[in-house]
Amino acid sequence: MDFSWLRDSFYQEYLIEGFVNTLWLLAVSAIGGLLLAVAVAMARLKGPRPLAWAAQGFTTVMRGTPLLVQLFFFYYGVGRLLEGIPGVQDSVIWPLLRDPFFYGALTFILSVGAYSGEVLRGALVSVPPGEREAGRAFGMSPFQVFARLWLPRAVQLCLPTLTGEMILLLKSVPLVSTIALMDLLQAANIIRDETFLVYEPLMLIAGIYLAMTVVLTLVLRQVERHFPGMQPTRRRWRPLRRVETATCKH
C-alpha cells in the first residue's frame, strides 16, 4: 500500500475541500429537510384538500424515484433550463443557480423532506388527542399546542427513525460527485486519476466516512438520550420496602 501521496499539499487541499463540502452539504440538507418534513406532515394532516393532495403527490414522486435520477433532473434539467431563460444569467442569483452545491442541497432537502415528512406524519397521528386537548384546556393557542406539545411528542416517538434517516443522508452525499461537486469521493477520484492508485484513495475515503458515521451516530444517540421524555433512568430497579406499621393496643 502506497500512501505517500498524503504528504503532498496539492492532494491535501482536495481532501480538505471535499471534507468541508461534505459537512456543509450534510448540515444544510438535514436542517432544510427536517423543516420541510414538518411542513409536509402538517399539509397532509391539517392542510386544505388541494394542499394535502399536493403534499401526498410530492412524497410519492420523491420516494418513488431514485435519488441519483432526481439529482440529474435538477442539475442537468432544471439547471440547463434556467440558463435559457433571458435575464437569468445577468441576475444576482445566477452565481447560486450555477453552483452544483445548490442543486445537490436542493435534491437532498427535498428527499429528506419527503421521507421524514411521512415518518413525522405517522408520529403526529400516533400522539393521543387527549394531550392536545389538555393543552387547549390550559389556554394555549393552536400554535402553542403544536409547538410545545404535539410536535415535540411526535418527534419523541419517531426520533430513532429520524436518526436513521440522517445516517442514510450522510451515505448519500457521495452521489454529488456525479455533478462535478468537490466532495470526498470526487477528491478520491481526482487522486486516483493523477496517481494511478486504485485502492488507497478509496480506502482512505471509506475510513473517513466510517469515522463520520460513528461520530454522527454517537451524537444522535446523545440527542435521543437527552430528548425530553426519552432520558432513561440510571437507577436500578429496586423493590419497594415493606413499611411496618405499629399495631394499636386496645
mmCIF file of C-alpha atoms in Angstrom:
data_model
loop_
_atom_site.group_PDB
_atom_site.id
_atom_site.type_symbol
_atom_site.label_atom_id
_atom_site.label_comp_id
_atom_site.label_asym_id
_atom_site.label_seq_id
_atom_site.Cartn_x
_atom_site.Cartn_y
_atom_site.Cartn_z
ATOM 1 C CA MET A 1 0.000 0.000 0.000
ATOM 2 C CA ASP A 2 1.306 3.413 -1.001
ATOM 3 C CA PHE A 3 0.002 6.401 0.979
ATOM 4 C CA SER A 4 2.959 8.675 0.295
ATOM 5 C CA TRP A 5 0.694 10.981 -1.723
ATOM 6 C CA LEU A 6 -0.903 12.107 1.537
ATOM 7 C CA ARG A 7 2.175 14.248 2.189
ATOM 8 C CA ASP A 8 1.525 16.235 -0.972
ATOM 9 C CA SER A 9 -0.165 19.572 -0.115
ATOM 10 C CA PHE A 10 -1.876 19.541 -3.523
ATOM 11 C CA TYR A 11 -3.857 16.414 -2.634
ATOM 12 C CA GLN A 12 -4.385 17.594 0.936
ATOM 13 C CA GLU A 13 -6.227 20.646 -0.384
ATOM 14 C CA TYR A 14 -8.541 18.403 -2.394
ATOM 15 C CA LEU A 15 -9.311 16.274 0.637
ATOM 16 C CA ILE A 16 -9.906 19.262 2.919
ATOM 17 C CA GLU A 17 -12.192 20.940 0.395
ATOM 18 C CA GLY A 18 -14.118 17.714 -0.131
ATOM 19 C CA PHE A 19 -14.450 17.144 3.602
ATOM 20 C CA VAL A 20 -15.723 20.680 4.259
ATOM 21 C CA ASN A 21 -18.219 20.491 1.378
ATOM 22 C CA THR A 22 -19.450 17.139 2.663
ATOM 23 C CA LEU A 23 -20.085 18.546 6.137
ATOM 24 C CA TRP A 24 -21.804 21.646 4.786
ATOM 25 C CA LEU A 25 -23.998 19.601 2.476
ATOM 26 C CA LEU A 26 -24.958 17.276 5.325
ATOM 27 C CA ALA A 27 -25.822 20.150 7.678
ATOM 28 C CA VAL A 28 -27.806 22.199 5.145
ATOM 29 C CA SER A 29 -29.695 19.171 3.841
ATOM 30 C CA ALA A 30 -30.530 17.875 7.325
ATOM 31 C CA ILE A 31 -31.817 21.206 8.650
ATOM 32 C CA GLY A 32 -33.699 22.150 5.492
ATOM 33 C CA GLY A 33 -35.081 18.648 5.042
ATOM 34 C CA LEU A 34 -36.426 18.420 8.600
ATOM 35 C CA LEU A 35 -38.099 21.825 8.308
ATOM 36 C CA LEU A 36 -39.674 20.726 5.033
ATOM 37 C CA ALA A 37 -40.748 17.470 6.687
ATOM 38 C CA VAL A 38 -42.744 19.407 9.287
ATOM 39 C CA ALA A 39 -44.465 21.398 6.547
ATOM 40 C CA VAL A 40 -45.230 18.263 4.521
ATOM 41 C CA ALA A 41 -46.615 16.406 7.528
ATOM 42 C CA MET A 42 -48.873 19.282 8.544
ATOM 43 C CA ALA A 43 -50.049 19.766 4.965
ATOM 44 C CA ARG A 44 -51.039 16.106 4.869
ATOM 45 C CA LEU A 45 -52.902 16.325 8.176
ATOM 46 C CA LYS A 46 -54.310 19.832 8.533
ATOM 47 C CA GLY A 47 -53.965 21.477 5.136
ATOM 48 C CA PRO A 48 -56.786 22.097 2.644
ATOM 49 C CA ARG A 49 -57.578 19.160 0.415
ATOM 50 C CA PRO A 50 -55.664 20.501 -2.646
ATOM 51 C CA LEU A 51 -52.601 21.160 -0.462
ATOM 52 C CA ALA A 52 -52.870 17.710 1.107
ATOM 53 C CA TRP A 53 -53.073 16.118 -2.336
ATOM 54 C CA ALA A 54 -50.053 18.124 -3.489
ATOM 55 C CA ALA A 55 -48.065 17.038 -0.427
ATOM 56 C CA GLN A 56 -49.030 13.406 -0.992
ATOM 57 C CA GLY A 57 -48.028 13.629 -4.644
ATOM 58 C CA PHE A 58 -44.713 15.192 -3.677
ATOM 59 C CA THR A 59 -43.880 12.397 -1.234
ATOM 60 C CA THR A 60 -44.956 9.752 -3.749
ATOM 61 C CA VAL A 61 -42.739 11.142 -6.505
ATOM 62 C CA MET A 62 -39.705 11.747 -4.308
ATOM 63 C CA ARG A 63 -39.902 8.357 -2.604
ATOM 64 C CA GLY A 64 -40.718 6.510 -5.823
ATOM 65 C CA THR A 65 -37.798 7.734 -7.943
ATOM 66 C CA PRO A 66 -34.057 7.083 -7.460
ATOM 67 C CA LEU A 67 -32.078 9.807 -5.722
ATOM 68 C CA LEU A 68 -29.491 9.858 -8.500
ATOM 69 C CA VAL A 69 -32.205 10.482 -11.099
ATOM 70 C CA GLN A 70 -33.516 13.382 -9.008
ATOM 71 C CA LEU A 71 -30.016 14.828 -8.760
ATOM 72 C CA PHE A 72 -29.546 14.657 -12.535
ATOM 73 C CA PHE A 73 -33.001 16.127 -13.100
ATOM 74 C CA PHE A 74 -32.318 19.242 -11.029
ATOM 75 C CA TYR A 75 -28.700 19.775 -12.100
ATOM 76 C CA TYR A 76 -28.803 18.856 -15.789
ATOM 77 C CA GLY A 77 -32.502 19.501 -16.374
ATOM 78 C CA VAL A 78 -33.583 22.485 -14.292
ATOM 79 C CA GLY A 79 -30.104 23.995 -14.311
ATOM 80 C CA ARG A 80 -29.853 23.922 -18.108
ATOM 81 C CA LEU A 81 -33.430 25.169 -18.422
ATOM 82 C CA LEU A 82 -32.656 28.213 -16.295
ATOM 83 C CA GLU A 83 -29.681 29.039 -18.495
ATOM 84 C CA GLY A 84 -32.011 29.547 -21.457
ATOM 85 C CA ILE A 85 -34.315 31.997 -19.690
ATOM 86 C CA PRO A 86 -33.479 35.584 -20.730
ATOM 87 C CA GLY A 87 -32.043 37.698 -17.940
ATOM 88 C CA VAL A 88 -31.321 34.861 -15.520
ATOM 89 C CA GLN A 89 -27.589 34.833 -16.191
ATOM 90 C CA ASP A 90 -27.455 38.584 -15.558
ATOM 91 C CA SER A 91 -29.340 38.392 -12.254
ATOM 92 C CA VAL A 92 -27.791 38.460 -8.790
ATOM 93 C CA ILE A 93 -28.884 34.893 -8.090
ATOM 94 C CA TRP A 94 -27.077 33.415 -11.092
ATOM 95 C CA PRO A 95 -23.897 32.551 -9.098
ATOM 96 C CA LEU A 96 -26.148 30.467 -6.847
ATOM 97 C CA LEU A 97 -28.076 28.853 -9.708
ATOM 98 C CA ARG A 98 -24.927 27.715 -11.480
ATOM 99 C CA ASP A 99 -23.330 26.277 -8.349
ATOM 100 C CA PRO A 100 -23.610 22.460 -8.165
ATOM 101 C CA PHE A 101 -23.754 22.735 -4.365
ATOM 102 C CA PHE A 102 -27.147 24.425 -4.702
ATOM 103 C CA TYR A 103 -28.615 21.577 -6.741
ATOM 104 C CA GLY A 104 -27.105 18.928 -4.502
ATOM 105 C CA ALA A 105 -28.517 20.588 -1.385
ATOM 106 C CA LEU A 106 -31.888 21.129 -3.079
ATOM 107 C CA THR A 107 -32.147 17.471 -4.064
ATOM 108 C CA PHE A 108 -31.231 16.197 -0.604
ATOM 109 C CA ILE A 109 -33.553 18.658 1.134
ATOM 110 C CA LEU A 110 -36.494 17.502 -0.981
ATOM 111 C CA SER A 111 -35.587 13.844 -0.441
ATOM 112 C CA VAL A 112 -35.231 14.188 3.335
ATOM 113 C CA GLY A 113 -38.412 16.252 3.471
ATOM 114 C CA ALA A 114 -40.368 13.551 1.645
ATOM 115 C CA TYR A 115 -39.114 10.582 3.663
ATOM 116 C CA SER A 116 -39.014 12.290 7.055
ATOM 117 C CA GLY A 117 -42.309 14.043 6.375
ATOM 118 C CA GLU A 118 -44.064 10.719 6.008
ATOM 119 C CA VAL A 119 -42.385 9.429 9.161
ATOM 120 C CA LEU A 120 -43.379 12.555 11.070
ATOM 121 C CA ARG A 121 -46.937 12.370 9.776
ATOM 122 C CA GLY A 122 -47.311 8.894 11.242
ATOM 123 C CA ALA A 123 -45.845 10.082 14.531
ATOM 124 C CA LEU A 124 -48.225 13.046 14.693
ATOM 125 C CA VAL A 125 -51.164 10.719 14.140
ATOM 126 C CA SER A 126 -49.897 8.486 16.953
ATOM 127 C CA VAL A 127 -49.942 11.267 19.555
ATOM 128 C CA PRO A 128 -53.036 10.806 21.751
ATOM 129 C CA PRO A 129 -55.601 13.570 21.153
ATOM 130 C CA GLY A 130 -56.017 13.976 24.899
ATOM 131 C CA GLU A 131 -52.592 15.575 25.156
ATOM 132 C CA ARG A 132 -53.597 18.320 22.726
ATOM 133 C CA GLU A 133 -56.914 18.762 24.496
ATOM 134 C CA ALA A 134 -55.063 19.217 27.770
ATOM 135 C CA GLY A 135 -53.018 21.999 26.216
ATOM 136 C CA ARG A 136 -56.121 23.757 24.964
ATOM 137 C CA ALA A 137 -57.666 23.386 28.424
ATOM 138 C CA PHE A 138 -54.718 25.322 29.842
ATOM 139 C CA GLY A 139 -55.479 28.186 27.469
ATOM 140 C CA MET A 140 -52.805 27.522 24.841
ATOM 141 C CA SER A 141 -53.316 28.789 21.325
ATOM 142 C CA PRO A 142 -53.339 26.273 18.438
ATOM 143 C CA PHE A 143 -49.770 27.249 17.524
ATOM 144 C CA GLN A 144 -48.599 26.808 21.126
ATOM 145 C CA VAL A 145 -50.262 23.417 21.314
ATOM 146 C CA PHE A 146 -48.479 22.385 18.137
ATOM 147 C CA ALA A 147 -45.063 23.845 19.003
ATOM 148 C CA ARG A 148 -44.965 22.879 22.678
ATOM 149 C CA LEU A 149 -46.966 19.660 22.850
ATOM 150 C CA TRP A 150 -47.899 17.977 19.591
ATOM 151 C CA LEU A 151 -44.681 18.353 17.578
ATOM 152 C CA PRO A 152 -42.232 17.551 20.431
ATOM 153 C CA ARG A 153 -44.286 14.491 21.368
ATOM 154 C CA ALA A 154 -44.282 13.307 17.738
ATOM 155 C CA VAL A 155 -40.531 13.863 17.411
ATOM 156 C CA GLN A 156 -40.056 11.865 20.595
ATOM 157 C CA LEU A 157 -41.944 8.951 19.039
ATOM 158 C CA CYS A 158 -40.064 8.934 15.720
ATOM 159 C CA LEU A 159 -36.638 10.174 16.804
ATOM 160 C CA PRO A 160 -34.886 6.795 16.311
ATOM 161 C CA THR A 161 -36.251 6.625 12.755
ATOM 162 C CA LEU A 162 -35.153 10.196 12.039
ATOM 163 C CA THR A 163 -31.711 9.263 13.323
ATOM 164 C CA GLY A 164 -31.550 6.512 10.733
ATOM 165 C CA GLU A 165 -32.602 8.973 8.039
ATOM 166 C CA MET A 166 -29.692 11.267 8.931
ATOM 167 C CA ILE A 167 -27.224 8.400 8.669
ATOM 168 C CA LEU A 168 -28.655 7.449 5.272
ATOM 169 C CA LEU A 169 -28.308 11.079 4.214
ATOM 170 C CA LEU A 170 -24.611 11.033 5.076
ATOM 171 C CA LYS A 171 -24.089 7.920 2.981
ATOM 172 C CA SER A 172 -25.985 9.509 0.071
ATOM 173 C CA VAL A 173 -23.732 12.581 -0.093
ATOM 174 C CA PRO A 174 -21.113 10.901 -2.397
ATOM 175 C CA LEU A 175 -23.695 10.991 -5.197
ATOM 176 C CA VAL A 176 -22.897 14.674 -5.706
ATOM 177 C CA SER A 177 -19.553 13.651 -7.212
ATOM 178 C CA THR A 178 -21.533 12.904 -10.393
ATOM 179 C CA ILE A 179 -22.387 16.615 -10.849
ATOM 180 C CA ALA A 180 -18.808 17.931 -10.515
ATOM 181 C CA LEU A 181 -19.143 18.965 -6.879
ATOM 182 C CA MET A 182 -15.952 18.572 -4.900
ATOM 183 C CA ASP A 183 -16.764 16.141 -2.102
ATOM 184 C CA LEU A 184 -14.666 13.388 -0.586
ATOM 185 C CA LEU A 185 -15.429 10.895 -3.359
ATOM 186 C CA GLN A 186 -14.651 13.456 -6.063
ATOM 187 C CA ALA A 187 -11.353 14.211 -4.327
ATOM 188 C CA ALA A 188 -10.554 10.495 -4.268
ATOM 189 C CA ASN A 189 -11.364 10.193 -7.973
ATOM 190 C CA ILE A 190 -9.011 13.052 -8.820
ATOM 191 C CA ILE A 191 -6.238 11.471 -6.750
ATOM 192 C CA ARG A 192 -6.826 8.131 -8.451
ATOM 193 C CA ASP A 193 -6.599 9.694 -11.906
ATOM 194 C CA GLU A 194 -3.360 11.516 -11.133
ATOM 195 C CA THR A 195 -1.539 8.866 -9.074
ATOM 196 C CA PHE A 196 -2.899 5.765 -10.855
ATOM 197 C CA LEU A 197 -3.594 4.277 -7.427
ATOM 198 C CA VAL A 198 -6.900 2.443 -7.256
ATOM 199 C CA TYR A 199 -7.374 1.148 -3.733
ATOM 200 C CA GLU A 200 -5.543 3.582 -1.439
ATOM 201 C CA PRO A 201 -7.664 6.721 -2.098
ATOM 202 C CA LEU A 202 -10.892 4.744 -1.868
ATOM 203 C CA MET A 203 -9.782 3.059 1.351
ATOM 204 C CA LEU A 204 -8.987 6.453 2.860
ATOM 205 C CA ILE A 205 -12.376 7.883 1.879
ATOM 206 C CA ALA A 206 -14.148 4.789 3.204
ATOM 207 C CA GLY A 207 -12.337 5.189 6.520
ATOM 208 C CA ILE A 208 -13.288 8.874 6.728
ATOM 209 C CA TYR A 209 -16.946 8.099 6.035
ATOM 210 C CA LEU A 210 -16.884 5.301 8.585
ATOM 211 C CA ALA A 211 -15.473 7.679 11.199
ATOM 212 C CA MET A 212 -18.074 10.331 10.307
ATOM 213 C CA THR A 213 -20.848 7.757 10.609
ATOM 214 C CA VAL A 214 -19.628 6.678 14.037
ATOM 215 C CA VAL A 215 -19.411 10.275 15.251
ATOM 216 C CA LEU A 216 -22.848 11.129 13.844
ATOM 217 C CA THR A 217 -24.339 8.023 15.433
ATOM 218 C CA LEU A 218 -22.882 8.893 18.835
ATOM 219 C CA VAL A 219 -24.104 12.490 18.600
ATOM 220 C CA LEU A 220 -27.611 11.465 17.586
ATOM 221 C CA ARG A 221 -27.656 8.836 20.317
ATOM 222 C CA GLN A 222 -26.928 11.568 22.853
ATOM 223 C CA VAL A 223 -29.747 13.630 21.353
ATOM 224 C CA GLU A 224 -32.098 10.681 21.776
ATOM 225 C CA ARG A 225 -30.937 10.099 25.335
ATOM 226 C CA HIS A 226 -31.393 13.719 26.421
ATOM 227 C CA PHE A 227 -34.513 14.485 24.422
ATOM 228 C CA PRO A 228 -37.407 15.421 26.756
ATOM 229 C CA GLY A 229 -39.342 12.321 27.694
ATOM 230 C CA MET A 230 -36.720 9.865 26.420
ATOM 231 C CA GLN A 231 -33.962 10.160 29.026
ATOM 232 C CA PRO A 232 -33.537 6.719 30.585
ATOM 233 C CA THR A 233 -33.171 6.473 34.293
ATOM 234 C CA ARG A 234 -29.773 5.437 35.560
ATOM 235 C CA ARG A 235 -31.079 3.993 38.776
ATOM 236 C CA ARG A 236 -31.501 0.309 39.053
ATOM 237 C CA TRP A 237 -34.870 -1.111 39.839
ATOM 238 C CA ARG A 238 -35.329 -1.816 43.485
ATOM 239 C CA PRO A 239 -38.257 -3.464 45.171
ATOM 240 C CA LEU A 240 -40.319 -1.331 47.478
ATOM 241 C CA ARG A 241 -39.525 -1.769 51.136
ATOM 242 C CA ARG A 242 -42.260 -3.070 53.316
ATOM 243 C CA VAL A 243 -43.409 -0.421 55.687
ATOM 244 C CA GLU A 244 -44.036 -1.784 59.131
ATOM 245 C CA THR A 245 -46.999 -0.325 60.817
ATOM 246 C CA ALA A 246 -47.380 -0.253 64.506
ATOM 247 C CA THR A 247 -50.322 -2.073 65.888
ATOM 248 C CA CYS A 248 -52.659 -0.252 68.161
ATOM 249 C CA LYS A 249 -53.181 -1.736 71.579
ATOM 250 C CA HIS A 250 -56.608 -1.699 72.951
#
